[in-house]
PDB file of C-alpha atoms in Angstrom:
ATOM      1  CA  UNK D 809      52.574 -69.471 130.215  1.00  0.00           C
ATOM      2  CA  UNK D 810      53.638 -67.723 127.016  1.00  0.00           C
ATOM      3  CA  UNK D 811      53.321 -63.956 127.056  1.00  0.00           C
ATOM      4  CA  UNK D 812      53.438 -61.490 124.189  1.00  0.00           C
ATOM      5  CA  UNK D 813      53.559 -57.731 124.830  1.00  0.00           C
ATOM      6  CA  UNK D 814      53.479 -55.139 122.087  1.00  0.00           C
ATOM      7  CA  UNK D 815      54.421 -51.489 122.344  1.00  0.00           C
ATOM      8  CA  UNK D 816      53.432 -48.818 121.796  1.00  0.00           C
ATOM      9  CA  UNK D 817      49.665 -49.390 121.799  1.00  0.00           C
ATOM     10  CA  UNK D 818      49.284 -46.682 119.169  1.00  0.00           C
ATOM     11  CA  UNK D 819      51.711 -44.771 116.981  1.00  0.00           C
ATOM     12  CA  UNK D 820      51.085 -41.746 114.811  1.00  0.00           C
ATOM     13  CA  UNK D 821      53.670 -40.920 112.156  1.00  0.00           C
ATOM     14  CA  UNK D 822      54.011 -38.383 109.417  1.00  0.00           C
ATOM     15  CA  UNK D 823      54.522 -39.776 105.957  1.00  0.00           C
ATOM     16  CA  UNK D 824      58.213 -40.544 105.540  1.00  0.00           C
ATOM     17  CA  UNK D 825      58.913 -40.633 109.293  1.00  0.00           C
ATOM     18  CA  UNK D 826      60.583 -43.971 110.007  1.00  0.00           C
ATOM     19  CA  UNK D 827      59.978 -45.789 113.295  1.00  0.00           C
ATOM     20  CA  UNK D 828      59.849 -49.206 114.970  1.00  0.00           C
ATOM     21  CA  UNK D 829      57.238 -51.337 116.697  1.00  0.00           C
ATOM     22  CA  UNK D 830      58.249 -53.655 119.528  1.00  0.00           C
ATOM     23  CA  UNK D 831      57.119 -57.159 120.448  1.00  0.00           C
ATOM     24  CA  UNK D 832      58.574 -58.696 123.601  1.00  0.00           C
ATOM     25  CA  UNK D 833      57.891 -62.310 124.425  1.00  0.00           C
ATOM     26  CA  UNK D 834      58.471 -64.955 127.034  1.00  0.00           C
ATOM     27  CA  UNK D 835      58.300 -68.488 125.723  1.00  0.00           C
ATOM     28  CA  UNK D 836      60.136 -71.682 126.511  1.00  0.00           C
ATOM     29  CA  UNK D 837      61.767 -72.671 123.242  1.00  0.00           C
ATOM     30  CA  UNK D 838      60.721 -70.306 120.485  1.00  0.00           C
ATOM     31  CA  UNK D 839      59.336 -72.163 117.490  1.00  0.00           C
ATOM     32  CA  UNK D 840      58.391 -69.127 115.482  1.00  0.00           C
ATOM     33  CA  UNK D 841      57.521 -65.453 115.932  1.00  0.00           C
ATOM     34  CA  UNK D 842      54.922 -64.138 113.513  1.00  0.00           C
ATOM     35  CA  UNK D 843      53.958 -60.651 112.349  1.00  0.00           C
ATOM     36  CA  UNK D 844      50.575 -59.893 110.853  1.00  0.00           C
ATOM     37  CA  UNK D 845      48.924 -56.759 109.504  1.00  0.00           C
ATOM     38  CA  UNK D 846      45.222 -56.181 110.121  1.00  0.00           C
ATOM     39  CA  UNK D 847      43.128 -53.557 108.359  1.00  0.00           C
ATOM     40  CA  UNK D 848      39.868 -52.374 109.987  1.00  0.00           C
ATOM     41  CA  UNK D 849      37.062 -54.889 109.555  1.00  0.00           C
ATOM     42  CA  UNK D 850      39.328 -57.519 107.992  1.00  0.00           C
ATOM     43  CA  UNK D 851      41.218 -60.608 109.063  1.00  0.00           C
ATOM     44  CA  UNK D 852      44.942 -60.516 109.874  1.00  0.00           C
ATOM     45  CA  UNK D 853      47.249 -60.761 106.858  1.00  0.00           C
ATOM     46  CA  UNK D 854      50.451 -62.752 107.303  1.00  0.00           C
ATOM     47  CA  UNK D 855      53.686 -60.760 106.911  1.00  0.00           C
ATOM     48  CA  UNK D 856      56.698 -62.620 108.351  1.00  0.00           C
ATOM     49  CA  UNK D 857      57.882 -65.570 110.380  1.00  0.00           C
ATOM     50  CA  UNK D 858      61.180 -65.406 112.302  1.00  0.00           C
ATOM     51  CA  UNK D 859      62.738 -68.447 113.932  1.00  0.00           C
ATOM     52  CA  UNK D 860      66.069 -67.567 115.515  1.00  0.00           C
ATOM     53  CA  UNK D 861      67.887 -64.616 117.070  1.00  0.00           C
ATOM     54  CA  UNK D 862      69.636 -62.514 114.484  1.00  0.00           C
ATOM     55  CA  UNK D 863      67.214 -63.396 111.720  1.00  0.00           C
ATOM     56  CA  UNK D 864      65.814 -60.554 109.591  1.00  0.00           C
ATOM     57  CA  UNK D 865      63.139 -60.420 106.899  1.00  0.00           C
ATOM     58  CA  UNK D 866      62.026 -57.589 104.638  1.00  0.00           C
ATOM     59  CA  UNK D 867      59.007 -56.748 102.560  1.00  0.00           C
ATOM     60  CA  UNK D 868      58.738 -53.376 100.857  1.00  0.00           C
ATOM     61  CA  UNK D 869      59.009 -50.739 103.634  1.00  0.00           C
ATOM     62  CA  UNK D 870      58.847 -53.302 106.452  1.00  0.00           C
ATOM     63  CA  UNK D 871      61.750 -55.109 108.088  1.00  0.00           C
ATOM     64  CA  UNK D 872      61.361 -57.553 110.966  1.00  0.00           C
ATOM     65  CA  UNK D 873      64.214 -58.480 113.289  1.00  0.00           C
ATOM     66  CA  UNK D 874      64.484 -60.928 116.171  1.00  0.00           C
ATOM     67  CA  UNK D 875      66.519 -61.173 119.361  1.00  0.00           C
ATOM     68  CA  UNK D 876      66.233 -63.724 122.166  1.00  0.00           C
ATOM     69  CA  UNK D 877      63.611 -61.659 123.978  1.00  0.00           C
ATOM     70  CA  UNK D 878      61.979 -59.355 121.445  1.00  0.00           C
ATOM     71  CA  UNK D 879      61.223 -58.583 117.850  1.00  0.00           C
ATOM     72  CA  UNK D 880      61.087 -55.258 116.084  1.00  0.00           C
ATOM     73  CA  UNK D 881      59.087 -54.272 113.043  1.00  0.00           C
ATOM     74  CA  UNK D 882      60.917 -51.379 111.410  1.00  0.00           C
ATOM     75  CA  UNK D 883      58.938 -49.176 109.046  1.00  0.00           C
ATOM     76  CA  UNK D 884      61.045 -47.092 106.700  1.00  0.00           C
ATOM     77  CA  UNK D 885      59.578 -43.968 105.095  1.00  0.00           C
ATOM     78  CA  UNK D 886      55.978 -45.053 105.756  1.00  0.00           C
ATOM     79  CA  UNK D 887      53.066 -44.094 103.546  1.00  0.00           C
ATOM     80  CA  UNK D 888      49.417 -43.574 104.532  1.00  0.00           C
ATOM     81  CA  UNK D 889      48.584 -47.014 103.119  1.00  0.00           C
ATOM     82  CA  UNK D 890      50.789 -48.556 105.821  1.00  0.00           C
ATOM     83  CA  UNK D 891      48.181 -47.500 108.388  1.00  0.00           C
ATOM     84  CA  UNK D 892      46.863 -50.650 110.077  1.00  0.00           C
ATOM     85  CA  UNK D 893      47.105 -52.662 113.269  1.00  0.00           C
ATOM     86  CA  UNK D 894      50.250 -54.771 113.440  1.00  0.00           C
ATOM     87  CA  UNK D 895      49.999 -57.992 115.411  1.00  0.00           C
ATOM     88  CA  UNK D 896      52.782 -60.129 116.814  1.00  0.00           C
ATOM     89  CA  UNK D 897      52.364 -63.766 117.853  1.00  0.00           C
ATOM     90  CA  UNK D 898      54.466 -66.683 119.099  1.00  0.00           C
ATOM     91  CA  UNK D 899      53.852 -70.358 118.557  1.00  0.00           C
ATOM     92  CA  UNK D 900      52.688 -72.443 121.497  1.00  0.00           C
ATOM     93  CA  UNK D 901      52.239 -75.991 120.283  1.00  0.00           C
ATOM     94  CA  UNK D 902      49.582 -76.006 117.589  1.00  0.00           C
ATOM     95  CA  UNK D 903      48.335 -72.484 118.257  1.00  0.00           C
ATOM     96  CA  UNK D 904      49.498 -68.891 118.114  1.00  0.00           C
ATOM     97  CA  UNK D 905      49.473 -66.612 121.167  1.00  0.00           C
ATOM     98  CA  UNK D 906      48.913 -63.016 120.104  1.00  0.00           C
ATOM     99  CA  UNK D 907      49.822 -59.651 121.538  1.00  0.00           C
ATOM    100  CA  UNK D 908      47.254 -56.856 121.703  1.00  0.00           C
ATOM    101  CA  UNK D 909      48.701 -55.128 118.641  1.00  0.00           C
ATOM    102  CA  UNK D 910      50.013 -51.694 117.712  1.00  0.00           C
ATOM    103  CA  UNK D 911      47.696 -49.336 115.863  1.00  0.00           C
ATOM    104  CA  UNK D 912      49.728 -47.386 113.319  1.00  0.00           C
ATOM    105  CA  UNK D 913      48.420 -44.200 111.683  1.00  0.00           C
ATOM    106  CA  UNK D 914      50.473 -42.527 108.990  1.00  0.00           C
ATOM    107  CA  UNK D 915      49.374 -39.040 107.992  1.00  0.00           C
ATOM    108  CA  UNK D 916      50.224 -37.422 104.688  1.00  0.00           C
TER     109      UNK D 916
ATOM    110  CA  UNK X1234      38.098 -68.856  95.410  1.00  0.00           C
ATOM    111  CA  UNK X1235      41.396 -68.590  97.223  1.00  0.00           C
ATOM    112  CA  UNK X1236      42.481 -68.607 100.838  1.00  0.00           C
ATOM    113  CA  UNK X1237      40.022 -68.835 103.701  1.00  0.00           C
ATOM    114  CA  UNK X1238      36.417 -67.832 103.092  1.00  0.00           C
ATOM    115  CA  UNK X1239      33.945 -67.000 105.852  1.00  0.00           C
ATOM    116  CA  UNK X1240      30.188 -66.514 105.652  1.00  0.00           C
ATOM    117  CA  UNK X1241      28.250 -64.535 106.599  1.00  0.00           C
ATOM    118  CA  UNK X1242      30.431 -61.458 106.930  1.00  0.00           C
ATOM    119  CA  UNK X1243      27.909 -59.804 109.222  1.00  0.00           C
ATOM    120  CA  UNK X1244      25.306 -61.381 111.498  1.00  0.00           C
ATOM    121  CA  UNK X1245      22.850 -59.858 113.949  1.00  0.00           C
ATOM    122  CA  UNK X1246      21.052 -62.306 116.205  1.00  0.00           C
ATOM    123  CA  UNK X1247      18.837 -62.252 119.243  1.00  0.00           C
ATOM    124  CA  UNK X1248      19.810 -64.033 122.442  1.00  0.00           C
ATOM    125  CA  UNK X1249      17.299 -66.823 121.788  1.00  0.00           C
ATOM    126  CA  UNK X1250      18.299 -67.419 118.154  1.00  0.00           C
ATOM    127  CA  UNK X1251      20.327 -70.269 116.698  1.00  0.00           C
ATOM    128  CA  UNK X1252      22.711 -69.457 113.882  1.00  0.00           C
ATOM    129  CA  UNK X1253      25.890 -70.820 112.347  1.00  0.00           C
ATOM    130  CA  UNK X1254      29.098 -69.357 110.980  1.00  0.00           C
ATOM    131  CA  UNK X1255      30.716 -71.147 108.061  1.00  0.00           C
ATOM    132  CA  UNK X1256      34.344 -71.341 107.003  1.00  0.00           C
ATOM    133  CA  UNK X1257      35.976 -72.965 103.995  1.00  0.00           C
ATOM    134  CA  UNK X1258      39.688 -73.139 103.244  1.00  0.00           C
ATOM    135  CA  UNK X1259      41.056 -73.597  99.741  1.00  0.00           C
ATOM    136  CA  UNK X1260      44.703 -73.980 100.746  1.00  0.00           C
ATOM    137  CA  UNK X1261      44.842 -77.751 101.170  1.00  0.00           C
ATOM    138  CA  UNK X1262      45.658 -77.384 104.865  1.00  0.00           C
ATOM    139  CA  UNK X1263      45.075 -80.027 107.528  1.00  0.00           C
ATOM    140  CA  UNK X1264      44.250 -77.826 110.533  1.00  0.00           C
ATOM    141  CA  UNK X1265      41.526 -75.245 111.107  1.00  0.00           C
ATOM    142  CA  UNK X1266      40.898 -72.778 113.914  1.00  0.00           C
ATOM    143  CA  UNK X1267      38.311 -70.432 115.391  1.00  0.00           C
ATOM    144  CA  UNK X1268      39.571 -67.247 117.027  1.00  0.00           C
ATOM    145  CA  UNK X1269      37.549 -64.503 118.736  1.00  0.00           C
ATOM    146  CA  UNK X1270      38.579 -60.858 118.481  1.00  0.00           C
ATOM    147  CA  UNK X1271      36.956 -58.349 120.838  1.00  0.00           C
ATOM    148  CA  UNK X1272      37.671 -54.645 120.948  1.00  0.00           C
ATOM    149  CA  UNK X1273      41.040 -53.787 122.501  1.00  0.00           C
ATOM    150  CA  UNK X1274      41.798 -57.419 123.426  1.00  0.00           C
ATOM    151  CA  UNK X1275      44.256 -59.863 121.870  1.00  0.00           C
ATOM    152  CA  UNK X1276      42.942 -62.560 119.594  1.00  0.00           C
ATOM    153  CA  UNK X1277      41.634 -65.440 121.691  1.00  0.00           C
ATOM    154  CA  UNK X1278      41.890 -68.995 120.432  1.00  0.00           C
ATOM    155  CA  UNK X1279      38.598 -70.870 120.749  1.00  0.00           C
ATOM    156  CA  UNK X1280      38.977 -74.207 118.972  1.00  0.00           C
ATOM    157  CA  UNK X1281      41.560 -76.148 116.983  1.00  0.00           C
ATOM    158  CA  UNK X1282      40.857 -79.017 114.603  1.00  0.00           C
ATOM    159  CA  UNK X1283      43.695 -81.201 113.374  1.00  0.00           C
ATOM    160  CA  UNK X1284      42.786 -83.660 110.607  1.00  0.00           C
ATOM    161  CA  UNK X1285      39.104 -83.116 111.519  1.00  0.00           C
ATOM    162  CA  UNK X1286      39.699 -84.002 115.181  1.00  0.00           C
ATOM    163  CA  UNK X1287      39.242 -81.345 117.826  1.00  0.00           C
ATOM    164  CA  UNK X1288      42.562 -80.959 119.605  1.00  0.00           C
ATOM    165  CA  UNK X1289      41.894 -77.843 121.623  1.00  0.00           C
ATOM    166  CA  UNK X1290      38.911 -76.265 123.345  1.00  0.00           C
ATOM    167  CA  UNK X1291      40.092 -73.161 125.096  1.00  0.00           C
ATOM    168  CA  UNK X1292      37.471 -73.214 127.889  1.00  0.00           C
ATOM    169  CA  UNK X1293      34.819 -71.943 125.510  1.00  0.00           C
ATOM    170  CA  UNK X1294      31.212 -71.831 126.814  1.00  0.00           C
ATOM    171  CA  UNK X1295      28.943 -74.561 125.487  1.00  0.00           C
ATOM    172  CA  UNK X1296      26.745 -72.000 123.716  1.00  0.00           C
ATOM    173  CA  UNK X1297      29.482 -72.136 121.054  1.00  0.00           C
ATOM    174  CA  UNK X1298      29.586 -75.507 119.299  1.00  0.00           C
ATOM    175  CA  UNK X1299      32.143 -76.225 116.556  1.00  0.00           C
ATOM    176  CA  UNK X1300      31.807 -78.768 113.782  1.00  0.00           C
ATOM    177  CA  UNK X1301      34.456 -79.913 111.317  1.00  0.00           C
ATOM    178  CA  UNK X1302      33.000 -82.355 108.766  1.00  0.00           C
ATOM    179  CA  UNK X1303      36.219 -82.469 106.724  1.00  0.00           C
ATOM    180  CA  UNK X1304      39.582 -80.755 106.571  1.00  0.00           C
ATOM    181  CA  UNK X1305      38.268 -77.976 104.313  1.00  0.00           C
ATOM    182  CA  UNK X1306      35.150 -76.929 106.215  1.00  0.00           C
ATOM    183  CA  UNK X1307      34.556 -75.610 109.699  1.00  0.00           C
ATOM    184  CA  UNK X1308      31.376 -74.399 111.344  1.00  0.00           C
ATOM    185  CA  UNK X1309      30.628 -72.543 114.551  1.00  0.00           C
ATOM    186  CA  UNK X1310      27.090 -73.148 115.773  1.00  0.00           C
ATOM    187  CA  UNK X1311      25.702 -70.416 117.992  1.00  0.00           C
ATOM    188  CA  UNK X1312      22.784 -70.630 120.419  1.00  0.00           C
ATOM    189  CA  UNK X1313      21.501 -68.590 123.359  1.00  0.00           C
ATOM    190  CA  UNK X1314      24.359 -66.121 123.079  1.00  0.00           C
ATOM    191  CA  UNK X1315      24.906 -63.129 125.320  1.00  0.00           C
ATOM    192  CA  UNK X1316      25.527 -59.502 124.253  1.00  0.00           C
ATOM    193  CA  UNK X1317      29.150 -59.837 125.440  1.00  0.00           C
ATOM    194  CA  UNK X1318      29.638 -62.474 122.745  1.00  0.00           C
ATOM    195  CA  UNK X1319      29.447 -59.726 120.139  1.00  0.00           C
ATOM    196  CA  UNK X1320      32.828 -59.737 118.401  1.00  0.00           C
ATOM    197  CA  UNK X1321      34.707 -60.554 115.215  1.00  0.00           C
ATOM    198  CA  UNK X1322      34.996 -64.318 114.773  1.00  0.00           C
ATOM    199  CA  UNK X1323      37.969 -65.351 112.691  1.00  0.00           C
ATOM    200  CA  UNK X1324      38.503 -68.681 111.015  1.00  0.00           C
ATOM    201  CA  UNK X1325      42.015 -69.753 110.070  1.00  0.00           C
ATOM    202  CA  UNK X1326      43.878 -72.707 108.638  1.00  0.00           C
ATOM    203  CA  UNK X1327      47.423 -74.041 108.575  1.00  0.00           C
ATOM    204  CA  UNK X1328      49.461 -77.005 107.441  1.00  0.00           C
ATOM    205  CA  UNK X1329      50.630 -78.855 110.527  1.00  0.00           C
ATOM    206  CA  UNK X1330      54.019 -80.360 109.793  1.00  0.00           C
ATOM    207  CA  UNK X1331      55.264 -77.433 107.736  1.00  0.00           C
ATOM    208  CA  UNK X1332      58.028 -75.374 109.318  1.00  0.00           C
ATOM    209  CA  UNK X1333      56.424 -72.607 111.322  1.00  0.00           C
ATOM    210  CA  UNK X1334      52.907 -73.956 110.713  1.00  0.00           C
ATOM    211  CA  UNK X1335      51.880 -70.461 109.570  1.00  0.00           C
ATOM    212  CA  UNK X1336      48.228 -69.674 110.238  1.00  0.00           C
ATOM    213  CA  UNK X1337      46.226 -67.925 107.521  1.00  0.00           C
ATOM    214  CA  UNK X1338      43.050 -66.076 108.442  1.00  0.00           C
ATOM    215  CA  UNK X1339      39.760 -65.407 106.728  1.00  0.00           C
ATOM    216  CA  UNK X1340      38.121 -61.978 106.647  1.00  0.00           C
ATOM    217  CA  UNK X1341      36.024 -62.737 109.711  1.00  0.00           C
ATOM    218  CA  UNK X1342      32.352 -62.747 110.621  1.00  0.00           C
ATOM    219  CA  UNK X1343      31.092 -59.753 112.586  1.00  0.00           C
ATOM    220  CA  UNK X1344      28.590 -60.954 115.149  1.00  0.00           C
ATOM    221  CA  UNK X1345      26.235 -58.655 117.033  1.00  0.00           C
ATOM    222  CA  UNK X1346      24.016 -60.155 119.742  1.00  0.00           C
ATOM    223  CA  UNK X1347      21.003 -58.037 120.650  1.00  0.00           C
TER     224      UNK X1347
END
């Protein structure tokens, strides 16, 4: 059965303090690893899809990378508005299997 | 209207009530989903509809009854719920056949069962 584990559960950063979130997965034949951002009381917002080891994607202060066993979401010089829960998911057939998420808080 | 729209955004219901959640997608997708999100737990898939046909029921209790009249609309009918069913219910859609089959979510319906 596919498994997705995210770490840390929660992360507190000062504004400008770069860091990384981890998503480790076990899946037979990866057909896509997805990152979402979720603000309190709202639905998840799609950020990135990665398909193969070595692939990288960027959007503003976020950069997602992928290896054969894990993905990292790097946050460079974060701002308070980057505070949210970041969710990772892998494709299993016609559905996504999600991790529990990392709650990020960026203080000014 | 763009994206995936869910109504109502908030719902409080008694355990003997019958209510429905509604979802509409404006993305031209051919698959729709219901997910449940409880506090401190990963999103749980409930139902998948592909071209209006239910393709997945993730062992969901029968007090939850989905309906998909067409590829743009999805309902979740609720009856005799339990307090532990209180959660955020998320509707989503995707285009099966596209690379990645990215799933796009609505804002969710907050359900409280009293």
